[in-house]
Amino acid sequence: MKVPPDAGPQHAPAPPGDALVAVEGVVKHFPIRQGVVFKKEVARVHAVDGVDLAVGAGETLGIVGESGSGKSTLARCITGLHPVTSGRILFEGTDITRLSKAGLKAFRRDVQMIFQDPYGSLNPRRRVGSIIGDPFAVHGLASGAERKRRVQELMELVGLNPEHYNRFPAEFSGGQRQRIGVARALALRPRLIVCDEPVSALDVSIQAQVINLLKDLQAEFGLTYVFIAHDLSVVRYVSDRVAVMYLGRIVESARAADLYTRPRHPYATALLSAASIADPDAAESAERIVLTGDVPSPVNPPSGCRFHPRCPKAADRCVDEDPPYVPRLGDPRDHRTACHFPVEEGERLAHREPAIAQVSTEPELPEVDT
Ligand SMILES: Nc1ncnc2c1ncn2[C@@H]1O[C@H](COP(=O)(O)OP(=O)(O)OP(=O)(O)O)[C@@H](O)[C@H]1O
Ligand SMILES: [Mg+2]
């Protein structure tokens, strides 16, 4: 077995040359408090637990991982919606975790978010014209007839009929509502849009239309996207690079084509095989690698490599040592994997039980007084 090269520190330099966003050692813990009066902290959810990544200007970085791996929390940290517990997030070189209120307001013009639920994120009692015009109002940028003109321009841009300016969200279909969300996100001509499951709630045929709209807008305005989705084929279609998250960490990241054809982390390998798209031509004959056990609780993550209780390749070292997140022998510099024993080309992982005894994966949340 090849020993991974000691290719440098865990916080290795970011891969793309012109990083618009650089996430450095970001941690986001949510305290769990107990008690009526003093609300003592009794535990912490390690939602994001030491993430490094970079997003190049004009590119799309996809983020995948099972439910609860911390994708949305990371997205909210990047957009400044969550204060981080520690670490830095550089946007064009400025650390946004230390911005003043005024600085944060200016930053929010450059960064927008599109959410999964086009129903929940639109106030049903407001007309779409005023919803899409919100960012102009918040930033005091356009009012009256000028605001209406700009909102109608945005509606046209995203494929909505500008004459429907006075309609309510309920009068639109699911796909059209997501277009309303896209128009609102575009209002201030942001540089970065973080899309958190933007098409998961839509019918498959509508998904393609919204994804193609996002791609067209990216080409037209030079937008940078962070794109989170459960559907790995959607992520492959939209992403230049993809990062795989597991229990608050990035375990592997690479150019999309490299990751999908040659995943190195056993978790990424299993995730892609489950979706049968690691190699679409061989999908029919491909063996699915079954991920055993549940995702462990983020309150008490496993020692060493967090994937070890579920990993068919786990050895003692994986229990004791946190693997560095670095390029592995034979991989391009921008393909990084946090694994002591990366999967070799042609290696089969299927149907092997973890070599290490399973640890309890039950969440160990303390009972909280009510
Ligand atoms: N505000 C919060 N307070 C406490 N815990 C939270 C909070 N937000 C998220 N968490 C916890 O942090 C962990 C990561 O959640 P997150 O929503 O970021 O995961 P995710 O990868 O987006 O999952 P999904 O794919 O289901 O959307 C989960 O254990 C979740 O319960
Ligand atoms: Mg989420």
mmCIF file of C-alpha atoms and ligand atoms in Angstrom:
data_model
loop_
_atom_site.group_PDB
_atom_site.id
_atom_site.type_symbol
_atom_site.label_atom_id
_atom_site.label_comp_id
_atom_site.label_asym_id
_atom_site.label_seq_id
_atom_site.Cartn_x
_atom_site.Cartn_y
_atom_site.Cartn_z
ATOM 1 C CA MET A 1 0.000 0.000 0.000
ATOM 2 C CA LYS A 2 1.332 3.436 -0.980
ATOM 3 C CA VAL A 3 1.907 5.829 1.837
ATOM 4 C CA PRO A 4 0.525 9.262 0.901
ATOM 5 C CA PRO A 5 3.232 11.867 0.383
ATOM 6 C CA ASP A 6 3.634 14.378 3.122
ATOM 7 C CA ALA A 7 2.733 17.186 0.759
ATOM 8 C CA GLY A 8 2.641 20.023 3.217
ATOM 9 C CA PRO A 9 0.458 21.588 5.834
ATOM 10 C CA GLN A 10 -3.289 20.942 6.116
ATOM 11 C CA HIS A 11 -4.005 24.529 5.120
ATOM 12 C CA ALA A 12 -2.293 24.253 1.742
ATOM 13 C CA PRO A 13 -2.642 27.161 -0.703
ATOM 14 C CA ALA A 14 -5.934 27.384 -2.575
ATOM 15 C CA PRO A 15 -5.914 25.799 -6.023
ATOM 16 C CA PRO A 16 -7.365 28.438 -8.405
ATOM 17 C CA GLY A 17 -5.141 31.350 -9.329
ATOM 18 C CA ASP A 18 -7.713 34.128 -8.963
ATOM 19 C CA ALA A 19 -9.693 33.099 -5.920
ATOM 20 C CA LEU A 20 -12.712 35.353 -5.469
ATOM 21 C CA VAL A 21 -13.449 33.565 -2.197
ATOM 22 C CA ALA A 22 -10.954 31.800 0.029
ATOM 23 C CA VAL A 23 -12.246 29.881 3.041
ATOM 24 C CA GLU A 24 -9.452 29.236 5.523
ATOM 25 C CA GLY A 25 -9.830 26.871 8.450
ATOM 26 C CA VAL A 26 -13.464 27.827 8.989
ATOM 27 C CA VAL A 27 -15.221 26.361 12.006
ATOM 28 C CA LYS A 28 -18.882 26.829 12.857
ATOM 29 C CA HIS A 29 -20.139 25.208 16.039
ATOM 30 C CA PHE A 30 -23.648 25.542 17.402
ATOM 31 C CA PRO A 31 -23.754 25.404 21.207
ATOM 32 C CA ILE A 32 -26.370 23.226 22.850
ATOM 33 C CA ARG A 33 -27.500 24.845 26.073
ATOM 34 C CA GLN A 34 -29.233 23.414 29.069
ATOM 35 C CA GLY A 35 -30.927 24.997 32.048
ATOM 36 C CA VAL A 36 -33.643 27.565 32.506
ATOM 37 C CA VAL A 37 -31.796 30.535 33.961
ATOM 38 C CA PHE A 38 -28.078 30.174 33.250
ATOM 39 C CA LYS A 39 -28.356 28.266 29.970
ATOM 40 C CA LYS A 40 -25.072 26.437 30.417
ATOM 41 C CA GLU A 41 -23.412 25.101 27.257
ATOM 42 C CA VAL A 42 -23.453 21.301 27.529
ATOM 43 C CA ALA A 43 -22.331 20.299 24.036
ATOM 44 C CA ARG A 44 -21.630 21.619 20.567
ATOM 45 C CA VAL A 45 -22.799 20.648 17.104
ATOM 46 C CA HIS A 46 -19.631 20.574 14.975
ATOM 47 C CA ALA A 47 -21.515 21.619 11.834
ATOM 48 C CA VAL A 48 -18.446 22.951 9.989
ATOM 49 C CA ASP A 49 -15.164 21.883 11.504
ATOM 50 C CA GLY A 50 -12.095 23.201 9.725
ATOM 51 C CA VAL A 51 -12.885 23.838 6.068
ATOM 52 C CA ASP A 52 -10.462 25.176 3.472
ATOM 53 C CA LEU A 53 -11.621 25.945 -0.011
ATOM 54 C CA ALA A 54 -11.276 28.496 -2.737
ATOM 55 C CA VAL A 55 -13.625 29.596 -5.467
ATOM 56 C CA GLY A 56 -12.099 31.130 -8.575
ATOM 57 C CA ALA A 57 -13.711 34.156 -10.209
ATOM 58 C CA GLY A 58 -16.222 33.035 -12.822
ATOM 59 C CA GLU A 59 -16.210 29.379 -11.853
ATOM 60 C CA THR A 60 -18.795 27.111 -10.259
ATOM 61 C CA LEU A 61 -17.779 25.140 -7.218
ATOM 62 C CA GLY A 62 -20.179 22.289 -6.479
ATOM 63 C CA ILE A 63 -20.537 21.006 -2.918
ATOM 64 C CA VAL A 64 -21.953 17.546 -2.280
ATOM 65 C CA GLY A 65 -22.333 15.330 0.771
ATOM 66 C CA GLU A 66 -24.968 13.484 2.736
ATOM 67 C CA SER A 67 -27.633 15.287 4.705
ATOM 68 C CA GLY A 68 -26.195 16.948 7.799
ATOM 69 C CA SER A 69 -22.643 17.174 6.460
ATOM 70 C CA GLY A 70 -22.646 20.959 6.934
ATOM 71 C CA LYS A 71 -23.187 22.220 3.377
ATOM 72 C CA SER A 72 -25.870 24.797 4.215
ATOM 73 C CA THR A 73 -24.020 25.966 7.306
ATOM 74 C CA LEU A 74 -20.883 26.525 5.231
ATOM 75 C CA ALA A 75 -22.959 28.350 2.597
ATOM 76 C CA ARG A 76 -24.372 30.646 5.268
ATOM 77 C CA CYS A 77 -20.908 31.363 6.639
ATOM 78 C CA ILE A 78 -19.666 32.295 3.145
ATOM 79 C CA THR A 79 -22.560 34.714 2.618
ATOM 80 C CA GLY A 80 -22.077 36.279 6.051
ATOM 81 C CA LEU A 81 -25.446 35.028 7.340
ATOM 82 C CA HIS A 82 -23.737 32.990 10.088
ATOM 83 C CA PRO A 83 -20.876 34.426 12.138
ATOM 84 C CA VAL A 84 -18.051 31.863 12.140
ATOM 85 C CA THR A 85 -16.697 30.326 15.337
ATOM 86 C CA SER A 86 -13.144 30.644 13.973
ATOM 87 C CA GLY A 87 -11.254 30.877 10.715
ATOM 88 C CA ARG A 88 -11.234 33.426 7.910
ATOM 89 C CA ILE A 89 -13.318 33.970 4.793
ATOM 90 C CA LEU A 90 -11.604 36.209 2.283
ATOM 91 C CA PHE A 91 -13.672 37.883 -0.407
ATOM 92 C CA GLU A 92 -11.313 39.518 -2.885
ATOM 93 C CA GLY A 93 -8.734 39.442 -0.130
ATOM 94 C CA THR A 94 -10.894 41.092 2.566
ATOM 95 C CA ASP A 95 -11.779 39.018 5.618
ATOM 96 C CA ILE A 96 -15.580 39.238 5.795
ATOM 97 C CA THR A 97 -15.711 37.645 9.241
ATOM 98 C CA ARG A 98 -14.343 40.877 10.696
ATOM 99 C CA LEU A 99 -16.408 43.410 8.798
ATOM 100 C CA SER A 100 -18.242 46.225 10.547
ATOM 101 C CA LYS A 101 -22.019 46.504 10.056
ATOM 102 C CA ALA A 102 -21.523 48.961 7.209
ATOM 103 C CA GLY A 103 -18.857 46.752 5.634
ATOM 104 C CA LEU A 104 -21.142 43.739 5.843
ATOM 105 C CA LYS A 105 -23.952 45.668 4.156
ATOM 106 C CA ALA A 106 -21.665 46.577 1.260
ATOM 107 C CA PHE A 107 -20.436 42.965 1.039
ATOM 108 C CA ARG A 108 -24.038 41.755 0.815
ATOM 109 C CA ARG A 109 -24.432 43.608 -2.480
ATOM 110 C CA ASP A 110 -21.715 41.414 -3.943
ATOM 111 C CA VAL A 111 -22.944 38.123 -2.557
ATOM 112 C CA GLN A 112 -26.433 36.661 -2.817
ATOM 113 C CA MET A 113 -28.093 33.381 -1.979
ATOM 114 C CA ILE A 114 -30.712 31.325 -3.780
ATOM 115 C CA PHE A 115 -32.558 28.838 -1.608
ATOM 116 C CA GLN A 116 -34.220 25.507 -2.200
ATOM 117 C CA ASP A 117 -37.728 26.497 -1.338
ATOM 118 C CA PRO A 118 -39.145 28.991 -3.816
ATOM 119 C CA TYR A 119 -42.398 28.898 -1.815
ATOM 120 C CA GLY A 120 -41.009 29.538 1.644
ATOM 121 C CA SER A 121 -38.641 32.314 0.622
ATOM 122 C CA LEU A 122 -41.322 34.479 -1.050
ATOM 123 C CA ASN A 123 -43.852 36.342 1.069
ATOM 124 C CA PRO A 124 -47.243 35.205 -0.307
ATOM 125 C CA ARG A 125 -48.923 38.525 0.532
ATOM 126 C CA ARG A 126 -46.541 40.692 -1.482
ATOM 127 C CA ARG A 127 -46.567 41.325 -5.210
ATOM 128 C CA VAL A 128 -43.603 39.920 -7.134
ATOM 129 C CA GLY A 129 -42.611 43.366 -8.367
ATOM 130 C CA SER A 130 -42.057 44.554 -4.846
ATOM 131 C CA ILE A 131 -40.336 41.285 -3.821
ATOM 132 C CA ILE A 132 -37.823 41.525 -6.670
ATOM 133 C CA GLY A 133 -37.377 45.238 -5.945
ATOM 134 C CA ASP A 134 -36.489 44.626 -2.268
ATOM 135 C CA PRO A 135 -32.709 44.820 -2.739
ATOM 136 C CA PHE A 136 -33.082 48.270 -4.366
ATOM 137 C CA ALA A 137 -35.152 49.414 -1.387
ATOM 138 C CA VAL A 138 -32.748 47.964 1.202
ATOM 139 C CA HIS A 139 -29.750 49.626 -0.401
ATOM 140 C CA GLY A 140 -31.608 52.833 -1.336
ATOM 141 C CA LEU A 141 -30.636 52.451 -4.990
ATOM 142 C CA ALA A 142 -33.727 53.041 -7.103
ATOM 143 C CA SER A 143 -37.279 54.070 -6.349
ATOM 144 C CA GLY A 144 -40.578 54.791 -8.082
ATOM 145 C CA ALA A 145 -40.696 54.406 -11.849
ATOM 146 C CA GLU A 146 -36.945 53.710 -12.043
ATOM 147 C CA ARG A 147 -37.256 50.780 -9.648
ATOM 148 C CA LYS A 148 -40.215 49.397 -11.605
ATOM 149 C CA ARG A 149 -38.266 49.662 -14.856
ATOM 150 C CA ARG A 150 -35.289 47.825 -13.399
ATOM 151 C CA VAL A 151 -37.455 45.123 -11.839
ATOM 152 C CA GLN A 152 -39.223 44.539 -15.151
ATOM 153 C CA GLU A 153 -35.849 44.300 -16.868
ATOM 154 C CA LEU A 154 -34.845 41.650 -14.342
ATOM 155 C CA MET A 155 -38.098 39.764 -14.895
ATOM 156 C CA GLU A 156 -37.429 39.673 -18.612
ATOM 157 C CA LEU A 157 -33.845 38.578 -18.018
ATOM 158 C CA VAL A 158 -34.943 35.489 -16.080
ATOM 159 C CA GLY A 159 -37.747 34.590 -18.476
ATOM 160 C CA LEU A 160 -40.729 36.038 -16.599
ATOM 161 C CA ASN A 161 -43.362 38.182 -18.249
ATOM 162 C CA PRO A 162 -42.746 41.778 -17.035
ATOM 163 C CA GLU A 163 -46.490 42.400 -17.268
ATOM 164 C CA HIS A 164 -46.911 40.035 -14.319
ATOM 165 C CA TYR A 165 -45.272 42.638 -12.080
ATOM 166 C CA ASN A 166 -48.390 42.996 -9.907
ATOM 167 C CA ARG A 167 -49.126 39.308 -9.465
ATOM 168 C CA PHE A 168 -48.725 37.392 -6.207
ATOM 169 C CA PRO A 169 -46.336 34.404 -5.811
ATOM 170 C CA ALA A 170 -49.260 31.947 -5.718
ATOM 171 C CA GLU A 171 -50.092 32.899 -9.313
ATOM 172 C CA PHE A 172 -46.758 31.459 -10.517
ATOM 173 C CA SER A 173 -45.625 27.840 -11.007
ATOM 174 C CA GLY A 174 -42.749 26.344 -8.963
ATOM 175 C CA GLY A 175 -40.200 26.968 -11.720
ATOM 176 C CA GLN A 176 -41.401 30.540 -12.186
ATOM 177 C CA ARG A 177 -41.132 31.161 -8.453
ATOM 178 C CA GLN A 178 -37.536 30.026 -8.510
ATOM 179 C CA ARG A 179 -37.007 32.508 -11.382
ATOM 180 C CA ILE A 180 -38.400 35.197 -9.074
ATOM 181 C CA GLY A 181 -35.751 34.181 -6.509
ATOM 182 C CA VAL A 182 -33.064 34.348 -9.214
ATOM 183 C CA ALA A 183 -34.246 37.804 -10.344
ATOM 184 C CA ARG A 184 -34.132 39.089 -6.766
ATOM 185 C CA ALA A 185 -30.640 37.648 -6.293
ATOM 186 C CA LEU A 186 -29.453 39.343 -9.501
ATOM 187 C CA ALA A 187 -30.909 42.774 -8.725
ATOM 188 C CA LEU A 188 -27.702 44.280 -7.377
ATOM 189 C CA ARG A 189 -25.452 42.562 -9.925
ATOM 190 C CA PRO A 190 -23.633 40.403 -7.367
ATOM 191 C CA ARG A 191 -20.255 38.791 -8.026
ATOM 192 C CA LEU A 192 -20.995 35.576 -6.154
ATOM 193 C CA ILE A 193 -24.253 33.622 -5.844
ATOM 194 C CA VAL A 194 -24.479 30.758 -3.382
ATOM 195 C CA CYS A 195 -27.172 28.353 -4.575
ATOM 196 C CA ASP A 196 -28.354 25.996 -1.815
ATOM 197 C CA GLU A 197 -30.310 23.187 -3.468
ATOM 198 C CA PRO A 198 -31.805 25.629 -5.975
ATOM 199 C CA VAL A 199 -33.674 23.035 -8.019
ATOM 200 C CA SER A 200 -34.315 20.199 -5.547
ATOM 201 C CA ALA A 201 -37.977 21.132 -5.066
ATOM 202 C CA LEU A 202 -38.711 21.316 -8.801
ATOM 203 C CA ASP A 203 -39.895 18.742 -11.348
ATOM 204 C CA VAL A 204 -37.048 17.273 -13.368
ATOM 205 C CA SER A 205 -38.045 19.021 -16.626
ATOM 206 C CA ILE A 206 -38.261 22.370 -14.838
ATOM 207 C CA GLN A 207 -34.919 21.727 -13.091
ATOM 208 C CA ALA A 208 -33.142 21.717 -16.446
ATOM 209 C CA GLN A 209 -34.678 25.065 -17.417
ATOM 210 C CA VAL A 210 -33.632 26.754 -14.171
ATOM 211 C CA ILE A 211 -30.123 25.253 -14.352
ATOM 212 C CA ASN A 212 -29.699 26.428 -17.927
ATOM 213 C CA LEU A 213 -30.914 29.878 -16.902
ATOM 214 C CA LEU A 214 -28.259 29.966 -14.164
ATOM 215 C CA LYS A 215 -25.594 28.896 -16.661
ATOM 216 C CA ASP A 216 -26.676 31.543 -19.194
ATOM 217 C CA LEU A 217 -26.615 34.250 -16.525
ATOM 218 C CA GLN A 218 -23.166 33.124 -15.434
ATOM 219 C CA ALA A 219 -21.860 33.454 -18.979
ATOM 220 C CA GLU A 220 -23.518 36.845 -19.452
ATOM 221 C CA PHE A 221 -22.478 38.452 -16.175
ATOM 222 C CA GLY A 222 -19.320 36.524 -15.294
ATOM 223 C CA LEU A 223 -20.962 35.252 -12.094
ATOM 224 C CA THR A 224 -19.245 32.939 -9.652
ATOM 225 C CA TYR A 225 -21.364 30.191 -8.130
ATOM 226 C CA VAL A 226 -21.177 27.933 -5.120
ATOM 227 C CA PHE A 227 -23.707 25.266 -6.010
ATOM 228 C CA ILE A 228 -25.013 22.805 -3.412
ATOM 229 C CA ALA A 229 -27.176 19.884 -4.473
ATOM 230 C CA HIS A 230 -27.932 16.284 -3.614
ATOM 231 C CA ASP A 231 -28.283 15.300 -7.241
ATOM 232 C CA LEU A 232 -24.734 14.434 -8.260
ATOM 233 C CA SER A 233 -25.459 14.522 -11.977
ATOM 234 C CA VAL A 234 -26.797 18.074 -11.655
ATOM 235 C CA VAL A 235 -23.637 19.037 -9.757
ATOM 236 C CA ARG A 236 -21.455 17.473 -12.432
ATOM 237 C CA TYR A 237 -23.330 19.346 -15.153
ATOM 238 C CA VAL A 238 -22.940 22.780 -13.584
ATOM 239 C CA SER A 239 -19.609 22.572 -11.750
ATOM 240 C CA ASP A 240 -16.045 23.286 -12.789
ATOM 241 C CA ARG A 241 -14.788 21.891 -9.496
ATOM 242 C CA VAL A 242 -16.508 19.810 -6.833
ATOM 243 C CA ALA A 243 -15.888 19.497 -3.099
ATOM 244 C CA VAL A 244 -17.168 16.510 -1.120
ATOM 245 C CA MET A 245 -18.190 17.212 2.483
ATOM 246 C CA TYR A 246 -18.447 14.726 5.302
ATOM 247 C CA LEU A 247 -19.269 15.617 8.922
ATOM 248 C CA GLY A 248 -18.166 19.223 8.718
ATOM 249 C CA ARG A 249 -15.020 18.661 6.639
ATOM 250 C CA ILE A 250 -14.099 18.685 2.963
ATOM 251 C CA VAL A 251 -12.718 15.190 2.362
ATOM 252 C CA GLU A 252 -11.936 15.590 -1.336
ATOM 253 C CA SER A 253 -12.014 18.290 -3.991
ATOM 254 C CA ALA A 254 -10.978 18.294 -7.608
ATOM 255 C CA ARG A 255 -11.969 19.412 -11.065
ATOM 256 C CA ALA A 256 -15.369 17.853 -11.744
ATOM 257 C CA ALA A 257 -14.090 15.574 -14.503
ATOM 258 C CA ASP A 258 -11.257 14.280 -12.271
ATOM 259 C CA LEU A 259 -13.464 13.678 -9.265
ATOM 260 C CA TYR A 260 -16.207 11.904 -11.182
ATOM 261 C CA THR A 261 -13.869 9.662 -13.154
ATOM 262 C CA ARG A 262 -11.278 9.012 -10.446
ATOM 263 C CA PRO A 263 -12.529 9.666 -6.942
ATOM 264 C CA ARG A 264 -9.846 8.948 -4.338
ATOM 265 C CA HIS A 265 -11.605 9.153 -0.995
ATOM 266 C CA PRO A 266 -13.560 5.994 -0.128
ATOM 267 C CA TYR A 267 -16.504 8.206 0.868
ATOM 268 C CA ALA A 268 -16.528 10.051 -2.471
ATOM 269 C CA THR A 269 -16.128 6.736 -4.263
ATOM 270 C CA ALA A 270 -19.135 5.292 -2.454
ATOM 271 C CA LEU A 271 -21.230 8.420 -2.935
ATOM 272 C CA LEU A 272 -20.584 8.452 -6.671
ATOM 273 C CA SER A 273 -21.124 4.732 -7.058
ATOM 274 C CA ALA A 274 -24.452 5.018 -5.257
ATOM 275 C CA ALA A 275 -25.499 7.549 -7.855
ATOM 276 C CA SER A 276 -24.138 5.234 -10.602
ATOM 277 C CA ILE A 277 -22.612 8.137 -12.438
ATOM 278 C CA ALA A 278 -18.924 7.764 -11.695
ATOM 279 C CA ASP A 279 -18.710 6.529 -15.267
ATOM 280 C CA PRO A 280 -22.060 6.846 -17.050
ATOM 281 C CA ASP A 281 -21.039 4.411 -19.814
ATOM 282 C CA ALA A 282 -20.230 1.716 -17.306
ATOM 283 C CA ALA A 283 -23.113 2.612 -15.013
ATOM 284 C CA GLU A 284 -25.128 -0.489 -15.829
ATOM 285 C CA SER A 285 -22.366 -2.921 -15.010
ATOM 286 C CA ALA A 286 -20.951 -0.871 -12.134
ATOM 287 C CA GLU A 287 -21.166 -2.354 -8.688
ATOM 288 C CA ARG A 288 -22.671 -0.110 -6.103
ATOM 289 C CA ILE A 289 -20.619 0.423 -2.994
ATOM 290 C CA VAL A 290 -22.936 0.372 -0.052
ATOM 291 C CA LEU A 291 -22.236 2.887 2.679
ATOM 292 C CA THR A 292 -22.706 0.986 5.919
ATOM 293 C CA GLY A 293 -24.094 2.636 9.043
ATOM 294 C CA ASP A 294 -25.515 6.114 9.510
ATOM 295 C CA VAL A 295 -23.672 9.400 9.536
ATOM 296 C CA PRO A 296 -22.279 9.735 13.094
ATOM 297 C CA SER A 297 -23.515 12.569 15.280
ATOM 298 C CA PRO A 298 -21.810 15.915 14.632
ATOM 299 C CA VAL A 299 -22.001 16.525 18.390
ATOM 300 C CA ASN A 300 -19.346 13.919 18.987
ATOM 301 C CA PRO A 301 -17.494 13.264 15.708
ATOM 302 C CA PRO A 302 -15.272 10.150 15.481
ATOM 303 C CA SER A 303 -11.552 10.505 16.222
ATOM 304 C CA GLY A 304 -8.916 10.514 13.483
ATOM 305 C CA CYS A 305 -10.568 10.307 10.081
ATOM 306 C CA ARG A 306 -14.242 11.001 10.676
ATOM 307 C CA PHE A 307 -15.228 8.467 8.037
ATOM 308 C CA HIS A 308 -13.345 5.578 9.639
ATOM 309 C CA PRO A 309 -16.359 3.872 11.305
ATOM 310 C CA ARG A 310 -17.967 3.458 7.885
ATOM 311 C CA CYS A 311 -14.879 2.984 5.747
ATOM 312 C CA PRO A 312 -14.045 -0.407 4.202
ATOM 313 C CA LYS A 313 -10.350 0.577 4.095
ATOM 314 C CA ALA A 314 -10.031 1.872 7.655
ATOM 315 C CA ALA A 315 -6.960 0.780 9.638
ATOM 316 C CA ASP A 316 -5.680 1.687 13.112
ATOM 317 C CA ARG A 317 -3.994 4.796 11.782
ATOM 318 C CA CYS A 318 -7.374 6.120 10.613
ATOM 319 C CA VAL A 319 -8.717 5.932 14.175
ATOM 320 C CA ASP A 320 -5.787 7.859 15.625
ATOM 321 C CA GLU A 321 -4.645 10.319 12.977
ATOM 322 C CA ASP A 322 -6.587 13.014 11.194
ATOM 323 C CA PRO A 323 -5.460 12.675 7.556
ATOM 324 C CA PRO A 324 -4.038 15.825 5.914
ATOM 325 C CA TYR A 325 -6.056 17.290 3.045
ATOM 326 C CA VAL A 326 -3.423 17.359 0.318
ATOM 327 C CA PRO A 327 -2.737 16.290 -3.295
ATOM 328 C CA ARG A 328 -1.925 12.552 -3.466
ATOM 329 C CA LEU A 329 0.729 10.811 -5.488
ATOM 330 C CA GLY A 330 -0.150 10.946 -9.189
ATOM 331 C CA ASP A 331 -2.980 13.451 -8.790
ATOM 332 C CA PRO A 332 -3.004 17.025 -10.092
ATOM 333 C CA ARG A 333 -2.178 19.718 -7.540
ATOM 334 C CA ASP A 334 -5.779 20.879 -7.416
ATOM 335 C CA HIS A 335 -7.042 17.380 -6.564
ATOM 336 C CA ARG A 336 -6.838 17.084 -2.792
ATOM 337 C CA THR A 337 -7.908 14.174 -0.640
ATOM 338 C CA ALA A 338 -8.035 13.770 3.133
ATOM 339 C CA CYS A 339 -7.389 10.038 3.410
ATOM 340 C CA HIS A 340 -4.545 7.861 4.676
ATOM 341 C CA PHE A 341 -5.279 5.153 2.111
ATOM 342 C CA PRO A 342 -6.755 6.749 -1.026
ATOM 343 C CA VAL A 343 -8.500 4.502 -3.509
ATOM 344 C CA GLU A 344 -6.180 3.372 -6.307
ATOM 345 C CA GLU A 345 -7.220 3.224 -9.935
ATOM 346 C CA GLY A 346 -9.159 0.031 -10.602
ATOM 347 C CA GLU A 347 -9.397 -0.851 -6.897
ATOM 348 C CA ARG A 348 -12.728 -2.358 -5.908
ATOM 349 C CA LEU A 349 -14.284 -1.360 -2.626
ATOM 350 C CA ALA A 350 -17.612 -3.052 -3.054
ATOM 351 C CA HIS A 351 -19.184 -5.169 -0.337
ATOM 352 C CA ARG A 352 -16.364 -4.957 2.155
ATOM 353 C CA GLU A 353 -17.359 -4.357 5.729
ATOM 354 C CA PRO A 354 -15.367 -1.795 7.711
ATOM 355 C CA ALA A 355 -12.220 -3.363 9.159
ATOM 356 C CA ILE A 356 -12.711 -1.307 12.323
ATOM 357 C CA ALA A 357 -15.527 -2.161 14.694
ATOM 358 C CA GLN A 358 -18.532 0.111 14.250
ATOM 359 C CA VAL A 359 -18.842 2.806 16.839
ATOM 360 C CA SER A 360 -22.231 3.984 17.912
ATOM 361 C CA THR A 361 -23.659 6.373 15.360
ATOM 362 C CA GLU A 362 -26.571 7.398 17.555
ATOM 363 C CA PRO A 363 -26.605 11.131 18.177
ATOM 364 C CA GLU A 364 -25.519 11.756 21.741
ATOM 365 C CA LEU A 365 -27.551 14.837 22.397
ATOM 366 C CA PRO A 366 -28.081 15.579 26.056
ATOM 367 C CA GLU A 367 -31.627 15.962 27.235
ATOM 368 C CA VAL A 368 -32.532 19.608 27.421
ATOM 369 C CA ASP A 369 -34.775 21.044 30.124
ATOM 370 C CA THR A 370 -37.967 22.512 28.825
HETATM 371 N N1 LIG B 1 -28.992 26.793 13.724
HETATM 372 C C1 LIG B 1 -28.561 25.584 14.084
HETATM 373 N N2 LIG B 1 -28.489 25.234 15.397
HETATM 374 C C2 LIG B 1 -28.022 24.026 15.770
HETATM 375 N N3 LIG B 1 -27.605 23.073 14.910
HETATM 376 C C3 LIG B 1 -27.653 23.350 13.597
HETATM 377 C C4 LIG B 1 -28.133 24.615 13.104
HETATM 378 N N4 LIG B 1 -28.057 24.602 11.740
HETATM 379 C C5 LIG B 1 -27.563 23.397 11.413
HETATM 380 N N5 LIG B 1 -27.328 22.646 12.507
HETATM 381 C C6 LIG B 1 -26.766 21.287 12.536
HETATM 382 O O1 LIG B 1 -25.545 21.324 11.840
HETATM 383 C C7 LIG B 1 -25.364 20.118 11.081
HETATM 384 C C8 LIG B 1 -25.150 20.481 9.636
HETATM 385 O O2 LIG B 1 -26.371 20.990 9.123
HETATM 386 P P1 LIG B 1 -26.515 21.579 7.654
HETATM 387 O O3 LIG B 1 -27.914 22.069 7.513
HETATM 388 O O4 LIG B 1 -25.436 22.555 7.406
HETATM 389 O O5 LIG B 1 -26.289 20.280 6.759
HETATM 390 P P2 LIG B 1 -26.545 20.052 5.196
HETATM 391 O O6 LIG B 1 -25.331 19.373 4.675
HETATM 392 O O7 LIG B 1 -26.956 21.327 4.565
HETATM 393 O O8 LIG B 1 -27.745 19.012 5.203
HETATM 394 P P3 LIG B 1 -28.945 18.844 4.127
HETATM 395 O O9 LIG B 1 -28.323 18.116 2.979
HETATM 396 O O10 LIG B 1 -29.941 18.012 4.858
HETATM 397 O O11 LIG B 1 -29.459 20.205 3.763
HETATM 398 C C9 LIG B 1 -26.607 19.275 11.319
HETATM 399 O O12 LIG B 1 -26.304 18.354 12.344
HETATM 400 C C10 LIG B 1 -27.630 20.282 11.791
HETATM 401 O O13 LIG B 1 -28.568 19.683 12.645
HETATM 402 MG MG MG B 2 -28.661 21.960 3.545
#
